[in-house]
mmCIF file with all atom_site columns, C-alpha atoms and ligand atoms in Angstrom:
data_model
loop_
_atom_site.group_PDB
_atom_site.id
_atom_site.type_symbol
_atom_site.label_atom_id
_atom_site.label_alt_id
_atom_site.label_comp_id
_atom_site.label_asym_id
_atom_site.label_entity_id
_atom_site.label_seq_id
_atom_site.pdbx_PDB_ins_code
_atom_site.Cartn_x
_atom_site.Cartn_y
_atom_site.Cartn_z
_atom_site.occupancy
_atom_site.B_iso_or_equiv
_atom_site.pdbx_formal_charge
_atom_site.auth_seq_id
_atom_site.auth_comp_id
_atom_site.auth_asym_id
_atom_site.auth_atom_id
_atom_site.pdbx_PDB_model_num
ATOM   1   C CA . MET A 1 1   ? -0.002  -0.018  -0.052 1.00 0.00 ? 168 MET A CA 1
ATOM   2   C CA . ARG A 1 2   ? 1.840   3.152   -1.286 1.00 0.00 ? 169 ARG A CA 1
ATOM   3   C CA . PRO A 1 3   ? 0.921   5.881   1.099  1.00 0.00 ? 170 PRO A CA 1
ATOM   4   C CA . ASP A 1 4   ? -0.687  9.124   0.025  1.00 0.00 ? 171 ASP A CA 1
ATOM   5   C CA . TRP A 1 5   ? 1.265   11.423  2.161  1.00 0.00 ? 172 TRP A CA 1
ATOM   6   C CA . LYS A 1 6   ? -0.685  14.540  1.510  1.00 0.00 ? 173 LYS A CA 1
ATOM   7   C CA . ARG A 1 7   ? -3.913  12.608  2.612  1.00 0.00 ? 174 ARG A CA 1
ATOM   8   C CA . LEU A 1 8   ? -2.279  11.239  5.588  1.00 0.00 ? 175 LEU A CA 1
ATOM   9   C CA . GLU A 1 9   ? -0.628  14.650  6.620  1.00 0.00 ? 176 GLU A CA 1
ATOM   10  C CA . GLN A 1 10  ? -4.089  16.369  6.378  1.00 0.00 ? 177 GLN A CA 1
ATOM   11  C CA . ALA A 1 11  ? -5.669  13.488  8.466  1.00 0.00 ? 178 ALA A CA 1
ATOM   12  C CA . ALA A 1 12  ? -3.060  13.946  11.168 1.00 0.00 ? 179 ALA A CA 1
ATOM   13  C CA . ARG A 1 13  ? -3.351  17.739  11.181 1.00 0.00 ? 180 ARG A CA 1
ATOM   14  C CA . ASP A 1 14  ? -7.115  17.447  11.378 1.00 0.00 ? 181 ASP A CA 1
ATOM   15  C CA . ALA A 1 15  ? -6.699  14.796  14.407 1.00 0.00 ? 182 ALA A CA 1
ATOM   16  C CA . ALA A 1 16  ? -4.329  17.319  16.138 1.00 0.00 ? 183 ALA A CA 1
ATOM   17  C CA . ALA A 1 17  ? -7.330  19.903  16.106 1.00 0.00 ? 184 ALA A CA 1
ATOM   18  C CA . ARG A 1 18  ? -9.280  17.579  17.951 1.00 0.00 ? 185 ARG A CA 1
ATOM   19  C CA . ALA A 1 19  ? -6.747  17.252  20.918 1.00 0.00 ? 186 ALA A CA 1
ATOM   20  C CA . HIS A 1 20  ? -7.574  17.449  24.408 1.00 0.00 ? 187 HIS A CA 1
ATOM   21  C CA . CYS A 1 21  ? -4.386  19.280  25.756 1.00 0.00 ? 188 CYS A CA 1
ATOM   22  C CA . PRO A 1 22  ? -5.805  22.068  28.357 1.00 0.00 ? 189 PRO A CA 1
ATOM   23  C CA . TYR A 1 23  ? -2.467  21.328  30.611 1.00 0.00 ? 190 TYR A CA 1
ATOM   24  C CA . SER A 1 24  ? 0.313   21.522  27.980 1.00 0.00 ? 191 SER A CA 1
ATOM   25  C CA . ARG A 1 25  ? -1.518  23.228  25.162 1.00 0.00 ? 192 ARG A CA 1
ATOM   26  C CA . TYR A 1 26  ? 0.572   21.068  22.832 1.00 0.00 ? 193 TYR A CA 1
ATOM   27  C CA . ARG A 1 27  ? -1.586  19.570  20.230 1.00 0.00 ? 194 ARG A CA 1
ATOM   28  C CA . VAL A 1 28  ? -0.398  16.225  18.512 1.00 0.00 ? 195 VAL A CA 1
ATOM   29  C CA . GLY A 1 29  ? -2.298  14.228  15.689 1.00 0.00 ? 196 GLY A CA 1
ATOM   30  C CA . ALA A 1 30  ? -1.601  10.937  14.316 1.00 0.00 ? 197 ALA A CA 1
ATOM   31  C CA . ALA A 1 31  ? -2.720  9.204   11.232 1.00 0.00 ? 198 ALA A CA 1
ATOM   32  C CA . LEU A 1 32  ? -1.995  5.515   10.592 1.00 0.00 ? 199 LEU A CA 1
ATOM   33  C CA . LEU A 1 33  ? -2.170  3.787   7.230  1.00 0.00 ? 200 LEU A CA 1
ATOM   34  C CA . THR A 1 34  ? -3.421  0.285   7.441  1.00 0.00 ? 201 THR A CA 1
ATOM   35  C CA . ALA A 1 35  ? -2.197  -2.391  4.998  1.00 0.00 ? 202 ALA A CA 1
ATOM   36  C CA . ASP A 1 36  ? -5.664  -2.430  3.468  1.00 0.00 ? 203 ASP A CA 1
ATOM   37  C CA . GLY A 1 37  ? -5.696  1.410   2.756  1.00 0.00 ? 204 GLY A CA 1
ATOM   38  C CA . ALA A 1 38  ? -7.556  2.513   5.724  1.00 0.00 ? 205 ALA A CA 1
ATOM   39  C CA . ILE A 1 39  ? -6.648  5.801   7.740  1.00 0.00 ? 206 ILE A CA 1
ATOM   40  C CA . VAL A 1 40  ? -7.052  5.617   11.511 1.00 0.00 ? 207 VAL A CA 1
ATOM   41  C CA . THR A 1 41  ? -6.398  8.785   13.350 1.00 0.00 ? 208 THR A CA 1
ATOM   42  C CA . GLY A 1 42  ? -5.607  9.677   16.952 1.00 0.00 ? 209 GLY A CA 1
ATOM   43  C CA . CYS A 1 43  ? -4.824  12.906  19.155 1.00 0.00 ? 210 CYS A CA 1
ATOM   44  C CA . ASN A 1 44  ? -3.365  13.402  22.596 1.00 0.00 ? 211 ASN A CA 1
ATOM   45  C CA . VAL A 1 45  ? -5.941  12.901  25.429 1.00 0.00 ? 212 VAL A CA 1
ATOM   46  C CA . GLU A 1 46  ? -4.564  14.675  28.423 1.00 0.00 ? 213 GLU A CA 1
ATOM   47  C CA . ASN A 1 47  ? -5.735  14.282  32.013 1.00 0.00 ? 214 ASN A CA 1
ATOM   48  C CA . ALA A 1 48  ? -5.594  16.037  35.095 1.00 0.00 ? 215 ALA A CA 1
ATOM   49  C CA . SER A 1 49  ? -3.699  13.201  36.650 1.00 0.00 ? 216 SER A CA 1
ATOM   50  C CA . TYR A 1 50  ? -0.902  14.195  34.172 1.00 0.00 ? 217 TYR A CA 1
ATOM   51  C CA . GLY A 1 51  ? 0.531   10.519  33.874 1.00 0.00 ? 218 GLY A CA 1
ATOM   52  C CA . ALA A 1 52  ? -2.845  9.206   32.598 1.00 0.00 ? 219 ALA A CA 1
ATOM   53  C CA . THR A 1 53  ? -2.226  11.247  29.613 1.00 0.00 ? 220 THR A CA 1
ATOM   54  C CA . LEU A 1 54  ? -2.556  9.257   26.127 1.00 0.00 ? 221 LEU A CA 1
ATOM   55  C CA . CYS A 1 55  ? -0.083  10.214  23.268 1.00 0.00 ? 222 CYS A CA 1
ATOM   56  C CA . ALA A 1 56  ? -1.736  10.706  19.857 1.00 0.00 ? 223 ALA A CA 1
ATOM   57  C CA . GLU A 1 57  ? 0.120   7.876   18.281 1.00 0.00 ? 224 GLU A CA 1
ATOM   58  C CA . ARG A 1 58  ? -0.850  5.224   20.921 1.00 0.00 ? 225 ARG A CA 1
ATOM   59  C CA . VAL A 1 59  ? -4.498  6.376   20.535 1.00 0.00 ? 226 VAL A CA 1
ATOM   60  C CA . ALA A 1 60  ? -4.442  5.898   16.772 1.00 0.00 ? 227 ALA A CA 1
ATOM   61  C CA . LEU A 1 61  ? -2.718  2.377   17.329 1.00 0.00 ? 228 LEU A CA 1
ATOM   62  C CA . ALA A 1 62  ? -5.161  1.339   20.056 1.00 0.00 ? 229 ALA A CA 1
ATOM   63  C CA . ARG A 1 63  ? -8.248  2.571   18.002 1.00 0.00 ? 230 ARG A CA 1
ATOM   64  C CA . ALA A 1 64  ? -7.015  0.585   15.075 1.00 0.00 ? 231 ALA A CA 1
ATOM   65  C CA . ILE A 1 65  ? -6.367  -2.612  16.861 1.00 0.00 ? 232 ILE A CA 1
ATOM   66  C CA . ALA A 1 66  ? -9.840  -2.182  18.592 1.00 0.00 ? 233 ALA A CA 1
ATOM   67  C CA . GLU A 1 67  ? -11.279 -1.962  15.086 1.00 0.00 ? 234 GLU A CA 1
ATOM   68  C CA . GLY A 1 68  ? -9.670  -5.126  13.926 1.00 0.00 ? 235 GLY A CA 1
ATOM   69  C CA . HIS A 1 69  ? -6.666  -3.798  12.056 1.00 0.00 ? 236 HIS A CA 1
ATOM   70  C CA . ARG A 1 70  ? -3.312  -5.815  12.369 1.00 0.00 ? 237 ARG A CA 1
ATOM   71  C CA . ALA A 1 71  ? -1.072  -4.726  9.805  1.00 0.00 ? 238 ALA A CA 1
ATOM   72  C CA . PHE A 1 72  ? 0.200   -1.138  9.071  1.00 0.00 ? 239 PHE A CA 1
ATOM   73  C CA . ALA A 1 73  ? 2.056   0.576   6.137  1.00 0.00 ? 240 ALA A CA 1
ATOM   74  C CA . ALA A 1 74  ? 2.724   4.222   7.374  1.00 0.00 ? 241 ALA A CA 1
ATOM   75  C CA . LEU A 1 75  ? 2.523   6.754   10.140 1.00 0.00 ? 242 LEU A CA 1
ATOM   76  C CA . VAL A 1 76  ? 2.242   10.400  10.085 1.00 0.00 ? 243 VAL A CA 1
ATOM   77  C CA . VAL A 1 77  ? 2.633   12.570  13.285 1.00 0.00 ? 244 VAL A CA 1
ATOM   78  C CA . ALA A 1 78  ? 1.691   16.318  13.104 1.00 0.00 ? 245 ALA A CA 1
ATOM   79  C CA . ALA A 1 79  ? 2.934   18.379  16.037 1.00 0.00 ? 246 ALA A CA 1
ATOM   80  C CA . GLY A 1 80  ? 5.022   21.455  16.765 1.00 0.00 ? 247 GLY A CA 1
ATOM   81  C CA . ASN A 1 81  ? 5.157   24.860  14.985 1.00 0.00 ? 248 ASN A CA 1
ATOM   82  C CA . VAL A 1 82  ? 8.505   24.816  12.998 1.00 0.00 ? 249 VAL A CA 1
ATOM   83  C CA . ALA A 1 83  ? 10.442  21.745  13.978 1.00 0.00 ? 250 ALA A CA 1
ATOM   84  C CA . PRO A 1 84  ? 8.164   18.554  13.968 1.00 0.00 ? 251 PRO A CA 1
ATOM   85  C CA . ALA A 1 85  ? 8.123   16.253  16.945 1.00 0.00 ? 252 ALA A CA 1
ATOM   86  C CA . THR A 1 86  ? 8.933   12.712  16.611 1.00 0.00 ? 253 THR A CA 1
ATOM   87  C CA . PRO A 1 87  ? 7.127   10.036  18.664 1.00 0.00 ? 254 PRO A CA 1
ATOM   88  C CA . CYS A 1 88  ? 8.134   9.543   22.274 1.00 0.00 ? 255 CYS A CA 1
ATOM   89  C CA . GLY A 1 89  ? 9.990   6.381   23.362 1.00 0.00 ? 256 GLY A CA 1
ATOM   90  C CA . ILE A 1 90  ? 6.881   4.636   24.823 1.00 0.00 ? 257 ILE A CA 1
ATOM   91  C CA . CYS A 1 91  ? 4.959   5.151   21.657 1.00 0.00 ? 258 CYS A CA 1
ATOM   92  C CA . ARG A 1 92  ? 7.889   3.913   19.681 1.00 0.00 ? 259 ARG A CA 1
ATOM   93  C CA . GLN A 1 93  ? 7.986   0.673   21.707 1.00 0.00 ? 260 GLN A CA 1
ATOM   94  C CA . VAL A 1 94  ? 4.082   0.288   21.448 1.00 0.00 ? 261 VAL A CA 1
ATOM   95  C CA . LEU A 1 95  ? 4.281   0.837   17.684 1.00 0.00 ? 262 LEU A CA 1
ATOM   96  C CA . ALA A 1 96  ? 7.022   -1.743  17.345 1.00 0.00 ? 263 ALA A CA 1
ATOM   97  C CA . GLU A 1 97  ? 4.584   -4.286  18.731 1.00 0.00 ? 264 GLU A CA 1
ATOM   98  C CA . PHE A 1 98  ? 2.452   -4.128  15.486 1.00 0.00 ? 265 PHE A CA 1
ATOM   99  C CA . CYS A 1 99  ? 4.395   -2.270  12.735 1.00 0.00 ? 266 CYS A CA 1
ATOM   100 C CA . PRO A 1 100 ? 7.549   -3.378  10.837 1.00 0.00 ? 267 PRO A CA 1
ATOM   101 C CA . PRO A 1 101 ? 10.879  -1.887  11.330 1.00 0.00 ? 268 PRO A CA 1
ATOM   102 C CA . ALA A 1 102 ? 10.769  -0.742  7.573  1.00 0.00 ? 269 ALA A CA 1
ATOM   103 C CA . MET A 1 103 ? 7.533   1.148   8.093  1.00 0.00 ? 270 MET A CA 1
ATOM   104 C CA . PRO A 1 104 ? 7.847   4.940   6.817  1.00 0.00 ? 271 PRO A CA 1
ATOM   105 C CA . VAL A 1 105 ? 7.182   7.466   9.330  1.00 0.00 ? 272 VAL A CA 1
ATOM   106 C CA . ARG A 1 106 ? 6.791   11.193  8.460  1.00 0.00 ? 273 ARG A CA 1
ATOM   107 C CA . CYS A 1 107 ? 6.614   14.100  11.054 1.00 0.00 ? 274 CYS A CA 1
ATOM   108 C CA . VAL A 1 108 ? 5.388   17.353  10.124 1.00 0.00 ? 275 VAL A CA 1
ATOM   109 C CA . PRO A 1 109 ? 4.597   20.637  11.873 1.00 0.00 ? 276 PRO A CA 1
ATOM   110 C CA . LEU A 1 110 ? 0.805   21.447  12.514 1.00 0.00 ? 277 LEU A CA 1
ATOM   111 C CA . VAL A 1 111 ? 0.818   24.256  9.791  1.00 0.00 ? 278 VAL A CA 1
ATOM   112 C CA . ASP A 1 112 ? 1.989   23.418  6.522  1.00 0.00 ? 279 ASP A CA 1
ATOM   113 C CA . ALA A 1 113 ? 4.623   25.939  5.613  1.00 0.00 ? 280 ALA A CA 1
ATOM   114 C CA . GLY A 1 114 ? 6.185   23.921  2.847  1.00 0.00 ? 281 GLY A CA 1
ATOM   115 C CA . ALA A 1 115 ? 9.039   22.470  4.862  1.00 0.00 ? 282 ALA A CA 1
ATOM   116 C CA . PRO A 1 116 ? 10.055  19.164  4.247  1.00 0.00 ? 283 PRO A CA 1
ATOM   117 C CA . PRO A 1 117 ? 9.063   16.532  6.513  1.00 0.00 ? 284 PRO A CA 1
ATOM   118 C CA . VAL A 1 118 ? 11.223  14.561  8.980  1.00 0.00 ? 285 VAL A CA 1
ATOM   119 C CA . ALA A 1 119 ? 11.086  11.254  6.983  1.00 0.00 ? 286 ALA A CA 1
ATOM   120 C CA . ILE A 1 120 ? 12.172  8.095   8.851  1.00 0.00 ? 287 ILE A CA 1
ATOM   121 C CA . THR A 1 121 ? 11.489  4.597   9.463  1.00 0.00 ? 288 THR A CA 1
ATOM   122 C CA . LEU A 1 122 ? 10.078  2.958   12.821 1.00 0.00 ? 289 LEU A CA 1
ATOM   123 C CA . GLY A 1 123 ? 13.336  0.750   12.999 1.00 0.00 ? 290 GLY A CA 1
ATOM   124 C CA . ALA A 1 124 ? 15.618  4.109   12.791 1.00 0.00 ? 291 ALA A CA 1
ATOM   125 C CA . LEU A 1 125 ? 13.526  5.655   15.423 1.00 0.00 ? 292 LEU A CA 1
ATOM   126 C CA . LEU A 1 126 ? 13.836  2.709   17.748 1.00 0.00 ? 293 LEU A CA 1
ATOM   127 C CA . PRO A 1 127 ? 16.526  0.170   16.930 1.00 0.00 ? 294 PRO A CA 1
ATOM   128 C CA . HIS A 1 128 ? 16.852  -2.790  19.162 1.00 0.00 ? 295 HIS A CA 1
ATOM   129 C CA . ALA A 1 129 ? 13.463  -2.550  20.194 1.00 0.00 ? 296 ALA A CA 1
ATOM   130 C CA . PHE A 1 130 ? 12.307  -4.836  23.079 1.00 0.00 ? 297 PHE A CA 1
ATOM   131 C CA . ASN A 1 131 ? 11.157  -8.061  21.917 1.00 0.00 ? 298 ASN A CA 1
ATOM   132 C CA . LEU A 1 132 ? 9.825   -10.664 24.077 1.00 0.00 ? 299 LEU A CA 1
ATOM   133 C CA . ARG A 1 133 ? 9.290   -13.454 21.375 1.00 0.00 ? 300 ARG A CA 1
ATOM   134 C CA . ALA A 1 134 ? 13.174  -12.667 20.273 1.00 0.00 ? 301 ALA A CA 1
ATOM   135 C CA . SER A 1 135 ? 14.442  -12.931 23.604 1.00 0.00 ? 302 SER A CA 1
ATOM   136 C CA . PRO A 1 136 ? 12.157  -15.138 25.579 1.00 0.00 ? 303 PRO A CA 1
ATOM   137 C CA . PRO A 1 137 ? 12.792  -15.668 29.423 1.00 0.00 ? 304 PRO A CA 1
ATOM   138 C CA . PRO A 1 138 ? 14.770  -18.973 30.277 1.00 0.00 ? 305 PRO A CA 1
ATOM   139 C CA . LYS A 1 139 ? 12.766  -22.126 31.176 1.00 0.00 ? 306 LYS A CA 1
ATOM   140 C CA . ASP A 1 140 ? 13.080  -23.244 34.638 1.00 0.00 ? 307 ASP A CA 1
HETATM 141 N N1 . THU B 2 .   ? 2.573   13.827  23.080 1.00 0.00 ? 409 THU B N1 1
HETATM 142 C C1 . THU B 2 .   ? 1.975   12.957  22.053 1.00 0.00 ? 409 THU B C1 1
HETATM 143 O O1 . THU B 2 .   ? 0.651   12.823  21.894 1.00 0.00 ? 409 THU B O1 1
HETATM 144 N N2 . THU B 2 .   ? 2.881   12.199  21.488 1.00 0.00 ? 409 THU B N2 1
HETATM 145 C C2 . THU B 2 .   ? 4.399   12.146  21.600 1.00 0.00 ? 409 THU B C2 1
HETATM 146 O O2 . THU B 2 .   ? 4.946   11.311  20.964 1.00 0.00 ? 409 THU B O2 1
HETATM 147 C C3 . THU B 2 .   ? 4.832   12.779  22.656 1.00 0.00 ? 409 THU B C3 1
HETATM 148 C C4 . THU B 2 .   ? 3.848   13.828  23.369 1.00 0.00 ? 409 THU B C4 1
HETATM 149 C C5 . THU B 2 .   ? 1.656   14.672  24.107 1.00 0.00 ? 409 THU B C5 1
HETATM 150 C C6 . THU B 2 .   ? 1.441   14.146  25.253 1.00 0.00 ? 409 THU B C6 1
HETATM 151 C C7 . THU B 2 .   ? 1.142   15.508  26.013 1.00 0.00 ? 409 THU B C7 1
HETATM 152 O O3 . THU B 2 .   ? -0.292  15.623  25.925 1.00 0.00 ? 409 THU B O3 1
HETATM 153 C C8 . THU B 2 .   ? 1.788   16.491  24.977 1.00 0.00 ? 409 THU B C8 1
HETATM 154 O O4 . THU B 2 .   ? 2.073   15.988  23.921 1.00 0.00 ? 409 THU B O4 1
HETATM 155 C C9 . THU B 2 .   ? 2.837   17.274  25.678 1.00 0.00 ? 409 THU B C9 1
HETATM 156 O O5 . THU B 2 .   ? 3.702   16.160  26.111 1.00 0.00 ? 409 THU B O5 1
#
């Protein structure tokens, strides 16, 4: 499934507009492309108990999984003004549970000013992801 980047970027920016971020005022939107061509979006959902905050990327992924998707082809994250933000460490690990290391990830600012996106792969964002199947515990 070849990503339609413009469409994914728009979906991620639209999702960021729906962020619930009264504490940080930092909007994040994520758009996941599934292997069968669907786009599933997420936004950050903050909480008064700060640690309960959900990142946009994990909201998109959990939503996609709950809708029955299991294979993913691309991710766009929209955040920040000039320099785009890349996914946090927890989100990288959670994405690695379902998405291949070769999956392309593009990070764009909230407003399109024509700057090139940060274009990277999940594997480059998180080399040596923790993988319980590759490194099972010893049998006793
Ligand atoms: N946030 C995300 O949604 N994704 C990330 O990868 C990093 C941070 C959110 C969490 C919080 O609502 C706000 O950005 C500031 O940390």
